[in-house]
Short mmCIF file of C-alpha atoms in Angstrom, two decimals:
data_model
loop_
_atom_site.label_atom_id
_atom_site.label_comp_id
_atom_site.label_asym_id
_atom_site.label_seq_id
_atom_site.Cartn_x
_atom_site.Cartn_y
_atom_site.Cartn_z
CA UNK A 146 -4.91 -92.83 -63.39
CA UNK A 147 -4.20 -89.95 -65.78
CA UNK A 148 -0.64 -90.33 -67.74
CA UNK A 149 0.76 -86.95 -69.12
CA UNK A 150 3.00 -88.57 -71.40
CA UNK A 151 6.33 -90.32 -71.69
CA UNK A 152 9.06 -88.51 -69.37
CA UNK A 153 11.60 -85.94 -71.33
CA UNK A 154 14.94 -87.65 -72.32
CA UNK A 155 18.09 -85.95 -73.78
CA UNK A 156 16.10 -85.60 -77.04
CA UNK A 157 14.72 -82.37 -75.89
CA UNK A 158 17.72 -80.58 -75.28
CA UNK A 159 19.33 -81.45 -78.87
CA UNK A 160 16.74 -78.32 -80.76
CA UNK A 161 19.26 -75.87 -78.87
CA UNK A 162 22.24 -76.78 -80.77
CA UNK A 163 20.74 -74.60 -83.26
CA UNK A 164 22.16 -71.96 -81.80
CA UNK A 165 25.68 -72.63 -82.92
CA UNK A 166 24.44 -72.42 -86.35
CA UNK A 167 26.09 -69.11 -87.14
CA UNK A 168 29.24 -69.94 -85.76
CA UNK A 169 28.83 -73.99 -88.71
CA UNK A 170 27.50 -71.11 -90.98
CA UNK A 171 30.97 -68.93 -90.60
CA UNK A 172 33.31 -72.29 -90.90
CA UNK A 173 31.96 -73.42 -93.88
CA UNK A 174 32.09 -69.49 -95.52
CA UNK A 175 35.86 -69.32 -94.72
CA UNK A 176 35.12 -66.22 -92.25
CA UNK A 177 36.87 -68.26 -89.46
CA UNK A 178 40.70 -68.01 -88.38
CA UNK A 179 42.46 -71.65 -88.26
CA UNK A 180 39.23 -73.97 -89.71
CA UNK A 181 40.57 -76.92 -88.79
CA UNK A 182 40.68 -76.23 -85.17
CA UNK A 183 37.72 -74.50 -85.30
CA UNK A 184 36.42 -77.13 -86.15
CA UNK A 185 37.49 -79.75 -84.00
CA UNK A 186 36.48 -77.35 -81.33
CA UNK A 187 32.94 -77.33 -82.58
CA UNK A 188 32.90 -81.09 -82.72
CA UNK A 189 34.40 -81.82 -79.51
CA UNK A 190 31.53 -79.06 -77.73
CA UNK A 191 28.73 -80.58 -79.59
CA UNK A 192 29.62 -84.40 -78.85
CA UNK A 193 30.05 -83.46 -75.22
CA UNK A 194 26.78 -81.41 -75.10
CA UNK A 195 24.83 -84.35 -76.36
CA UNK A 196 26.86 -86.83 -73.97
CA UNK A 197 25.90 -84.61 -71.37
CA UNK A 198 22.33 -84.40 -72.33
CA UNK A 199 21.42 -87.86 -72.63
CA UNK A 200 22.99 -88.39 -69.67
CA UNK A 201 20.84 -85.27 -67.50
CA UNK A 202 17.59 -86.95 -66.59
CA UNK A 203 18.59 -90.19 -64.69
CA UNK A 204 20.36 -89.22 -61.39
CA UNK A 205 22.98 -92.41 -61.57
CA UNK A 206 24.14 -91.15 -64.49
CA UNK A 207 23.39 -87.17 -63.81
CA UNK A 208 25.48 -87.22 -60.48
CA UNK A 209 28.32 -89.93 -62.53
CA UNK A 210 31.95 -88.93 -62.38
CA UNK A 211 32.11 -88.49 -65.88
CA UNK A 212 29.09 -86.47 -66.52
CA UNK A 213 30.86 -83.92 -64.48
CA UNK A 214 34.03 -83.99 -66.00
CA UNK A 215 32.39 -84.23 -69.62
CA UNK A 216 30.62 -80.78 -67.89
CA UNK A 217 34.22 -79.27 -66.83
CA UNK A 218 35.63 -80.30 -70.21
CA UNK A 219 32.47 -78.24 -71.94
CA UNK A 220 33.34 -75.47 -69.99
CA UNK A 221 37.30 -75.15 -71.26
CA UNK A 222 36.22 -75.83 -74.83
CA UNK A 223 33.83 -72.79 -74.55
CA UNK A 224 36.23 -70.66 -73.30
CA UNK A 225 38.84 -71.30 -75.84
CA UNK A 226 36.37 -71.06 -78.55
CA UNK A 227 34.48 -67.45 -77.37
CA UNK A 228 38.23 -66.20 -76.45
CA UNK A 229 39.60 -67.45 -79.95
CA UNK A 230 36.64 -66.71 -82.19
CA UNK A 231 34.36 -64.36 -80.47
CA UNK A 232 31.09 -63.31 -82.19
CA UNK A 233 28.31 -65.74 -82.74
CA UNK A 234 30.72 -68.28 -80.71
CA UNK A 235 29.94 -66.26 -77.56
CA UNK A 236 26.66 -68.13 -77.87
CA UNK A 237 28.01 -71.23 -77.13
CA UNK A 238 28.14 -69.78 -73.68
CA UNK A 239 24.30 -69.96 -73.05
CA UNK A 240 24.44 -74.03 -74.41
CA UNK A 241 26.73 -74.23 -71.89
CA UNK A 242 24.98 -72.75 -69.14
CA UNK A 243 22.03 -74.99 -69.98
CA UNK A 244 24.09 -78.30 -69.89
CA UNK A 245 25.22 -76.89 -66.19
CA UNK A 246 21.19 -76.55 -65.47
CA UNK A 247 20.60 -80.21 -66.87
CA UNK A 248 23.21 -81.95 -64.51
CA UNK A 249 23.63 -79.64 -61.26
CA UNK A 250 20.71 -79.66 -58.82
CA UNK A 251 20.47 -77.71 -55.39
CA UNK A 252 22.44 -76.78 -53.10
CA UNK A 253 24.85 -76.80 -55.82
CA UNK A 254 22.82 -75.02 -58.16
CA UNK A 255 23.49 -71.04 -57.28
CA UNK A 256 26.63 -71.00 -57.40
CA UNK A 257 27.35 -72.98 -60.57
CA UNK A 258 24.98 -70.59 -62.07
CA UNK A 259 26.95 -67.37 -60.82
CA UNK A 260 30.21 -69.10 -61.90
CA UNK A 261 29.22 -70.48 -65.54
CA UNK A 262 27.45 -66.77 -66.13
CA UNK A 263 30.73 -64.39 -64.25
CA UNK A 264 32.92 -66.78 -66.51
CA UNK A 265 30.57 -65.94 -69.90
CA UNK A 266 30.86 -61.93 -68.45
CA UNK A 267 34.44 -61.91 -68.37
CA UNK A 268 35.14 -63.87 -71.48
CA UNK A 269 32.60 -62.10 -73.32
CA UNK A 270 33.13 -58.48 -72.18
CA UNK A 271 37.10 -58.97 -72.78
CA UNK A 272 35.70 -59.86 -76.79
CA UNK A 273 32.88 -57.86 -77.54
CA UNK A 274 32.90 -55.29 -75.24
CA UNK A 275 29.84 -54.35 -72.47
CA UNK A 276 27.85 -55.76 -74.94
CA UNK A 277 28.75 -58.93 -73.77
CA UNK A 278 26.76 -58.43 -70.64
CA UNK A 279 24.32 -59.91 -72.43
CA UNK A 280 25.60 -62.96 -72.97
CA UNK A 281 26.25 -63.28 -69.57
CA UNK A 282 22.60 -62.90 -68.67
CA UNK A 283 21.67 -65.00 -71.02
CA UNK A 284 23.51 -67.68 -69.96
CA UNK A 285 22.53 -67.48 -66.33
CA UNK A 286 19.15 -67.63 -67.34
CA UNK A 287 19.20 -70.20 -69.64
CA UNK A 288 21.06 -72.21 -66.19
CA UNK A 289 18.55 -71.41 -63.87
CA UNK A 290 15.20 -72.17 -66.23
CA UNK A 291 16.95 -75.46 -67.34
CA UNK A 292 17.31 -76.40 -63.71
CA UNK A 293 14.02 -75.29 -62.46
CA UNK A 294 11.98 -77.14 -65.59
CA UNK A 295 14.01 -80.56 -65.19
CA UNK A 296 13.63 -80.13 -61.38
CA UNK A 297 9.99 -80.04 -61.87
CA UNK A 298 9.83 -82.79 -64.58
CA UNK A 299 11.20 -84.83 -61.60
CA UNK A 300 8.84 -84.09 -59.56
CA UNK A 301 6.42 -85.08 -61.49
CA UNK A 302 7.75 -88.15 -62.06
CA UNK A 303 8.43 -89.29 -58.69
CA UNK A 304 5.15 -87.92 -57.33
CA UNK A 305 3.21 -89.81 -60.09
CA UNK A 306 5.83 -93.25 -58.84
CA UNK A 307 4.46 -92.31 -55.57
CA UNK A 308 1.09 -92.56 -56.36
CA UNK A 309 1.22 -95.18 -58.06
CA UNK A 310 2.56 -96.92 -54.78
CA UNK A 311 0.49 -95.53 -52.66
CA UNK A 312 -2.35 -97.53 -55.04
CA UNK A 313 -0.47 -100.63 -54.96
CA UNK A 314 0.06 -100.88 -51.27
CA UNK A 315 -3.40 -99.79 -51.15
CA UNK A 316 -5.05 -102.54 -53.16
CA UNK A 317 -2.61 -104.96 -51.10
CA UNK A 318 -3.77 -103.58 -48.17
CA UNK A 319 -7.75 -104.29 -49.59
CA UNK A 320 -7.21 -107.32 -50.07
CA UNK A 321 -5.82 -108.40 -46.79
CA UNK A 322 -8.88 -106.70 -44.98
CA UNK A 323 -11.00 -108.41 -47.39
CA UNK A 324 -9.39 -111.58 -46.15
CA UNK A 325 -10.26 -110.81 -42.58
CA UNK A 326 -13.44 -109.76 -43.07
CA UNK A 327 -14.25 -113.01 -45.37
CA UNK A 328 -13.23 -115.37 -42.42
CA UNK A 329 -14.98 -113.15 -40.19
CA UNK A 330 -18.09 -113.54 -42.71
CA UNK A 331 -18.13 -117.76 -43.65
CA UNK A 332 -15.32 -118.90 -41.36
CA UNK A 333 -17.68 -120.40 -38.65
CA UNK A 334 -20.12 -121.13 -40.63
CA UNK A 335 -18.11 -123.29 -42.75
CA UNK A 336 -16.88 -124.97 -39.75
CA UNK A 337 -20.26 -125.94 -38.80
CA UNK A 338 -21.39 -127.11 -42.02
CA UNK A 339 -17.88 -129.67 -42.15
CA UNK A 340 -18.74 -130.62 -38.50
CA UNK A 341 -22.62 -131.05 -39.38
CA UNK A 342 -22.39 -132.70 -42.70
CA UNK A 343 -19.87 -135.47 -40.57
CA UNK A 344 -22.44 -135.67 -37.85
CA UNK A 345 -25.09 -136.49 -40.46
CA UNK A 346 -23.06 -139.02 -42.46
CA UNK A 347 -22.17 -140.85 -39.37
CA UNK A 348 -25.88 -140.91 -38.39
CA UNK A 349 -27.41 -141.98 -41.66
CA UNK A 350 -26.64 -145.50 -41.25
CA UNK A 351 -28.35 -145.41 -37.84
CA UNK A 352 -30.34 -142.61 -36.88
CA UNK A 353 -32.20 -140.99 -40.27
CA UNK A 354 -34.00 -138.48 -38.37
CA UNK A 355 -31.13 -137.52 -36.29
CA UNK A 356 -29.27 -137.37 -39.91
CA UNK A 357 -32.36 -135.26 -41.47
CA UNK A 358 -32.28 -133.00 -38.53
CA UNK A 359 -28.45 -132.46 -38.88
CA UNK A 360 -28.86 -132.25 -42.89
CA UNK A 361 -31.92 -129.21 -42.35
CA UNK A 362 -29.00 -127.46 -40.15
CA UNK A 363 -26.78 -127.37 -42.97
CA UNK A 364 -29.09 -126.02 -45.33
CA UNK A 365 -30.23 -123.31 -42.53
CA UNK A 366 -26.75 -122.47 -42.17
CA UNK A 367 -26.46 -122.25 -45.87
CA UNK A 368 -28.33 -119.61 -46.56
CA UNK A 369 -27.12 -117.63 -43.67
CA UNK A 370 -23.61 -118.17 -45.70
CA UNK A 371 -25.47 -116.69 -48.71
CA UNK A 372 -27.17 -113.56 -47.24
CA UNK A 373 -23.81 -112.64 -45.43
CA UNK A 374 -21.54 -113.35 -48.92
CA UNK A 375 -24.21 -110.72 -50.59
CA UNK A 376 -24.09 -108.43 -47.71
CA UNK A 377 -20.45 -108.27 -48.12
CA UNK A 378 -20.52 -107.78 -51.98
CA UNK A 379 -23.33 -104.94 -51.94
CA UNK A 380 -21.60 -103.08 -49.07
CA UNK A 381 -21.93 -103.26 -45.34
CA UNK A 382 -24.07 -101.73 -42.64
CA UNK A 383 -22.97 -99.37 -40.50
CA UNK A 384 -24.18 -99.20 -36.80
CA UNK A 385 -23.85 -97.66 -33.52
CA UNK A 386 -22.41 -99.55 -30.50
CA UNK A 387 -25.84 -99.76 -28.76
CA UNK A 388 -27.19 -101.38 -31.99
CA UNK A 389 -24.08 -104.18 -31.61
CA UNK A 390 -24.61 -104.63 -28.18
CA UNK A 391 -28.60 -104.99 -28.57
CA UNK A 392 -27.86 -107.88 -31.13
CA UNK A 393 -24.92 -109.69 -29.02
CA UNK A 394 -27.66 -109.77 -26.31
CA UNK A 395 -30.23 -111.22 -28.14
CA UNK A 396 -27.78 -113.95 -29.92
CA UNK A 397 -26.86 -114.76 -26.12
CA UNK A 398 -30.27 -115.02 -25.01
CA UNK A 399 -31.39 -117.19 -28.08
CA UNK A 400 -28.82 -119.41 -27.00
CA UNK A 401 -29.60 -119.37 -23.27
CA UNK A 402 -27.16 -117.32 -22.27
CA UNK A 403 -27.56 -114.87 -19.56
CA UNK A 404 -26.15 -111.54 -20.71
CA UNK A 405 -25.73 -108.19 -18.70
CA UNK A 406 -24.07 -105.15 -20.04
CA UNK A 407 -22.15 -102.06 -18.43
CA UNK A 408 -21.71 -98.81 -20.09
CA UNK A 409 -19.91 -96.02 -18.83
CA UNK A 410 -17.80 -93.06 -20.23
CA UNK A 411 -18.15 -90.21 -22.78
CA UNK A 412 -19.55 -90.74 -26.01
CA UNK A 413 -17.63 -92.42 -28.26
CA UNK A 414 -17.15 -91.59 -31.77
CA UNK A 415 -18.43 -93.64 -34.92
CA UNK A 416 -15.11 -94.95 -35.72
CA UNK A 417 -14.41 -95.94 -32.80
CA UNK A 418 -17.86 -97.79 -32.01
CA UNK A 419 -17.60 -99.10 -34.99
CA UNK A 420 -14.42 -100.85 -34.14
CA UNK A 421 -15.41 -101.84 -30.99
CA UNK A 422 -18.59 -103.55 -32.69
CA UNK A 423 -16.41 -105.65 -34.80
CA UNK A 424 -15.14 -107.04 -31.02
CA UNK A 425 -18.69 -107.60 -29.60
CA UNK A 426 -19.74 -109.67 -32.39
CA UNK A 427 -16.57 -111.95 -32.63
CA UNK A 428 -16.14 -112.21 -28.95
CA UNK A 429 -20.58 -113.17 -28.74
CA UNK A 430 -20.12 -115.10 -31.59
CA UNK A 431 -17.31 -117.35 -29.90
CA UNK A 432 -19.26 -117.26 -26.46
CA UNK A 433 -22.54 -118.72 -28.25
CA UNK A 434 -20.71 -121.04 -30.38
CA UNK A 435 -17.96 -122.57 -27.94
CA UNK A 436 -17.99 -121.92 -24.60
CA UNK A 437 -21.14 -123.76 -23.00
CA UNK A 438 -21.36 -120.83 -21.49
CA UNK A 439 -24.16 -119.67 -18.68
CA UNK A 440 -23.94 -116.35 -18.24
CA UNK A 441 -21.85 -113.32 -20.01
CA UNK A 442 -20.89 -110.15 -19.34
CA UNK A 443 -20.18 -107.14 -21.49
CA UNK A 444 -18.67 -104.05 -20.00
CA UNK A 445 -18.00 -100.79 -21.97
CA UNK A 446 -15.70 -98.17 -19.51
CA UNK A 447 -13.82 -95.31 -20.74
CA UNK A 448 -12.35 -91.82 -20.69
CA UNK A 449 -11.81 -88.90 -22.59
CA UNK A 450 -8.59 -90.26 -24.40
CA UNK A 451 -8.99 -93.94 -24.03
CA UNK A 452 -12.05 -96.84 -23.97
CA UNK A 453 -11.91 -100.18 -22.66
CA UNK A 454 -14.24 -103.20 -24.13
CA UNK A 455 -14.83 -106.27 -21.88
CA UNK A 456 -16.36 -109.29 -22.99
CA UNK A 457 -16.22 -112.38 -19.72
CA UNK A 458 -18.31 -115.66 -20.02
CA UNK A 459 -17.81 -118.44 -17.51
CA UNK A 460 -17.45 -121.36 -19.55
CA UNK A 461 -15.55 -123.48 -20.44
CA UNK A 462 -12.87 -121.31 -22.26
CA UNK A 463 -9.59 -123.06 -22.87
CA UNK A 464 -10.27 -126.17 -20.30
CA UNK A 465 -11.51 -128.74 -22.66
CA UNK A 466 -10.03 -131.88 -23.55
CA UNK A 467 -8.16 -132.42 -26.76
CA UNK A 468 -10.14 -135.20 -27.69
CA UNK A 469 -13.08 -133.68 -28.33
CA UNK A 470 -14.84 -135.36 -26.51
CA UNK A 471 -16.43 -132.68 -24.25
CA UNK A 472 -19.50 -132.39 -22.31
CA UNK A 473 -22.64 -133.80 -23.53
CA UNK A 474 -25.84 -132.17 -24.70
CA UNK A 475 -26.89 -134.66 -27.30
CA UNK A 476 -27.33 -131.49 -30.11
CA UNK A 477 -24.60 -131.30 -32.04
CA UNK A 478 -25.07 -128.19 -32.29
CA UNK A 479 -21.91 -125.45 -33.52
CA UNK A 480 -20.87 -125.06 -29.68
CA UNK A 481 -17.79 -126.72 -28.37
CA UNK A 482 -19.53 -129.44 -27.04
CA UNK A 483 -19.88 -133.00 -28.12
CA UNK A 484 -22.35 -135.30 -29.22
CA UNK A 485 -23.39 -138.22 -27.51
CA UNK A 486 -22.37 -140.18 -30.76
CA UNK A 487 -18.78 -139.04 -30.14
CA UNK A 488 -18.92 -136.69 -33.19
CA UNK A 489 -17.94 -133.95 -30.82
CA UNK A 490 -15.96 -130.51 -32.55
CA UNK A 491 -12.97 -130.70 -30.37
CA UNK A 492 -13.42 -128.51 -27.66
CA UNK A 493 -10.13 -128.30 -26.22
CA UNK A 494 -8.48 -127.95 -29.70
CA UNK A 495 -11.07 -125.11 -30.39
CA UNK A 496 -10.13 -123.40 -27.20
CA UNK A 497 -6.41 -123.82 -27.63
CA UNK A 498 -6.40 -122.20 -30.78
CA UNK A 499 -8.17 -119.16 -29.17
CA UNK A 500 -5.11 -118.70 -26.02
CA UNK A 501 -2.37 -119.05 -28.97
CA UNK A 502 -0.93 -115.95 -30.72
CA UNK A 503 -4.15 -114.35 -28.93
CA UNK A 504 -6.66 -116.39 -30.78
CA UNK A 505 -7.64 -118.20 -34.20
CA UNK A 506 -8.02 -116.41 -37.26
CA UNK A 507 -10.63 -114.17 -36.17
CA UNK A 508 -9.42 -112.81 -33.10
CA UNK A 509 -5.94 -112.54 -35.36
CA UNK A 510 -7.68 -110.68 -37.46
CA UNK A 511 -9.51 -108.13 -34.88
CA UNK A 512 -5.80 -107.38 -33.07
CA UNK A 513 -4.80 -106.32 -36.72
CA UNK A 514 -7.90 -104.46 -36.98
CA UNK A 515 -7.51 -102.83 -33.69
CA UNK A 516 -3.46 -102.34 -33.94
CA UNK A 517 -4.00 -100.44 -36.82
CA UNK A 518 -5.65 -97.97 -34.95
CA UNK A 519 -3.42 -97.72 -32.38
CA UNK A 520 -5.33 -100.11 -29.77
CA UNK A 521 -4.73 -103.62 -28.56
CA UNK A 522 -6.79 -106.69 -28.25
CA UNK A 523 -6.00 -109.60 -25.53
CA UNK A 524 -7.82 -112.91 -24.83
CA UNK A 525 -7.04 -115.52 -22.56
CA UNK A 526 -8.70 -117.45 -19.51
CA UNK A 527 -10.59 -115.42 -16.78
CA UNK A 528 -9.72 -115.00 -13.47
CA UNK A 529 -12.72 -116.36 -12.35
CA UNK A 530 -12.42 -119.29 -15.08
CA UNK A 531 -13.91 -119.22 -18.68
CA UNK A 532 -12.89 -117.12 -21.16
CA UNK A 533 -12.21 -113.21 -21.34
CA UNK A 534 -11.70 -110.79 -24.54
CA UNK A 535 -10.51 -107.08 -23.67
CA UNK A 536 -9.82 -104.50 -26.19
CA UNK A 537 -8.46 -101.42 -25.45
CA UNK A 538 -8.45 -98.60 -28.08
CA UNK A 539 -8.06 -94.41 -27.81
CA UNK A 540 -10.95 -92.58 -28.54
CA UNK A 541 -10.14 -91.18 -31.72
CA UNK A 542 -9.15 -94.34 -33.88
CA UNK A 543 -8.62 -94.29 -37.06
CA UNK A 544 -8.94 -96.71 -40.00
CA UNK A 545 -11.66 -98.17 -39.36
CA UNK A 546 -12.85 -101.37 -41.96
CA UNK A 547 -16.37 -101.42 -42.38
CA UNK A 548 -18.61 -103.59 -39.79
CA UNK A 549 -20.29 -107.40 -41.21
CA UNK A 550 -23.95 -107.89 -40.55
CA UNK A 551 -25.48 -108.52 -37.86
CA UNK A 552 -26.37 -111.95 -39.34
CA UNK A 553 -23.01 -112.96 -37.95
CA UNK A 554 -24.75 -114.19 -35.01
CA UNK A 555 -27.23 -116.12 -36.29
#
């Protein structure tokens, strides 16, 4: 991010007191009626013009109570000056007109400006003739370019403070899609390494294949872990619905799992598929890994504004036991199921977790996904029994995170 330099303070409107240099220059020569108030009066206008300044380019202290009346007060002690002295101490008419363009801001502006320049007119005209027209114009300008370059520096300032926020929130928001995608990434996998590596310990002291077999399972899953951490670091793959689907079929059908898919509807966008990948492969993933599942269905329906996503299985879903204890296929493997050992990985506490809040951490994390979009994602118990994911989303969503790979399912 570029920086253009500190902001302007009150220090660059102090060079324009030079101005009243001839009118110091005449006090000091003894070409001025009555010094002494002279020079109180010049005293009194500079000290206000530099409380005034300072005081410009923070609007607390810009829009303060006494920052006007310091302005008012200005504006008498330049009228009594040009009115007693005339000459060069017209000019303090212009200073004055560009303390009013520090400290007013629209809708305010125009008509300060017209007053603070009709005032220098009159006052000046009455003293030096139509000569002091010039003054006048001089004064409104130096109103309206002080207000206009000030405006701007603010604008600058707050659009850069915007930016900067805009940066911030979206690093924040970075790293809580990075979060999601991480659990999305290792967060079943590291379950079934904790379940596995207790599995193996408990079998070691009776069973050392059983234990080897269970140990060669971690390291299996262990490099899966690795190739999806380096997928994630080097950047993901995009894909295409069909792609997702093709995969979520053959993870079902490597697990035994009879799969049938629907499509219907217009084509769907690549954000959108891509969104609605990130479902098939967490809903698959939790019917290969926990439902004991025979068969599951995948149905894709939509319209022209709108697209439904359907993902059923009939197994076991939320009905397990909270014991863990579950039904028995001697594997261990990272299903819901248990072991005939007892080492099972709590099916009913597994399913629970997916029916509250609508799901664990990575269903959580796909209803953020797909809110953020504008679509919604629901999960529950079938009608039919076992387990059902629906995600509903319009057809042109937007911010879309990029997809995990497919190794997700492995």
């Amino acid at each position: 991010m570029t920086n253009s330099g500190p902001p302007p303070t009150g220090f660059s409107l102090l060079p324009w007191l030079f101005m009243g240099m001839g009118s110091f220059s005449n006090l000091f020569q003894g070409e001025t009626a009555n010094p002494l108030m002279a020079g109180l009066g010049l005293l009194t206008f500079n000290s206000l013009y530099i409380y005034v300044s300072f005081r410009a380019f923070r609007r607390e202290t810009r829009e303060a109570t006494s920052t006007r009346v310091a302005l008012v007060l200005m504006g008498l002690v330049t009228c009594g000056l040009a009115i007693g002295y005339g000459d060069t101490w017209l000019l303090f008419f212009p200073l004055f007109g560009l303390a009013t363009g520090a400290v007013v801001r629209m809708p305010h502006l125009r008509w300060a400006g017209a007053l603070v320049a009709a005032l220098a007119g009159v006052v000046s005209v009455t003293r030096d003739g139509w000569g002091g027209l010039d003054i006048a114009y001089a004064t409104w300008i130096s109103t309206m370019v002080t207000a206009a370059i000030l405006s701007l520096s603010e604008a600058v300032r707050e659009l850069r403070a915007a930016r900067e926020e805009l940066a911030r929130r979206a690093v924040e928001e970075e790293r809580l899609r990075f979060s999601r995608d991480l659990h999305d990434l290792l967060g079943h996998t590291l379950s079934v390494i904790v379940v596995k590596s207790e599995a193996a310990r408990r079998l070691a002291s009776r069973d050392i294949d059983a234990a080897l077999l269970q140990v060669s399972d971690i390291e299996s899953v262990g490099r899966q872990a690795l190739t999806e951490i380096r997928e994630a670091v080097t950047g993901y793959r995009e894909g295409s619905l069909r792609t997702e689907l093709d995969r979520a079929c053959s993870a079902l059908s490597a697990a035994g799992i009879d799969a049938v898919v629907h499509r219907s509807g217009p084509p769907l966008p690549p954000q959108t598929e891509t969104l609605l990948g990130w479902v098939v492969r967490e809903a698959v993933t939790n019917v290969v890994r926990h439902s004991d599942a025979a068969h599951c269905e995948i149905t894709v329906s939509g319209t022209t504004e709108r697209v439904r996503l359907t993902v059923t299985d009939d197994g076991a879903g939320a009905a397990g036991t909270a014991d863990g204890t579950g039904t028995d296929d001697g594997t261990g493997t990272n299903d819901r199921t248990g072991t005939s050992d007892g080492t099972g990985t709590g099916a009913g506490m597994v399913g629970r977790k997916l029916l509250d809040g609508v799901g664990g951490t990575g269903l959580k994390g796909l209803t953020e996904r797909l809110a953020t979009a504008g679509g919604s994602l629901t999960a529950g118990p079938g009608s039919r029994g076992g387990f059902t994911a629906t995600a509903e989303l319009p057809v042109d969503a937007a911010a879309v995170p990029r997809p995990v790979p497919a190794e997700q399912f492995a």
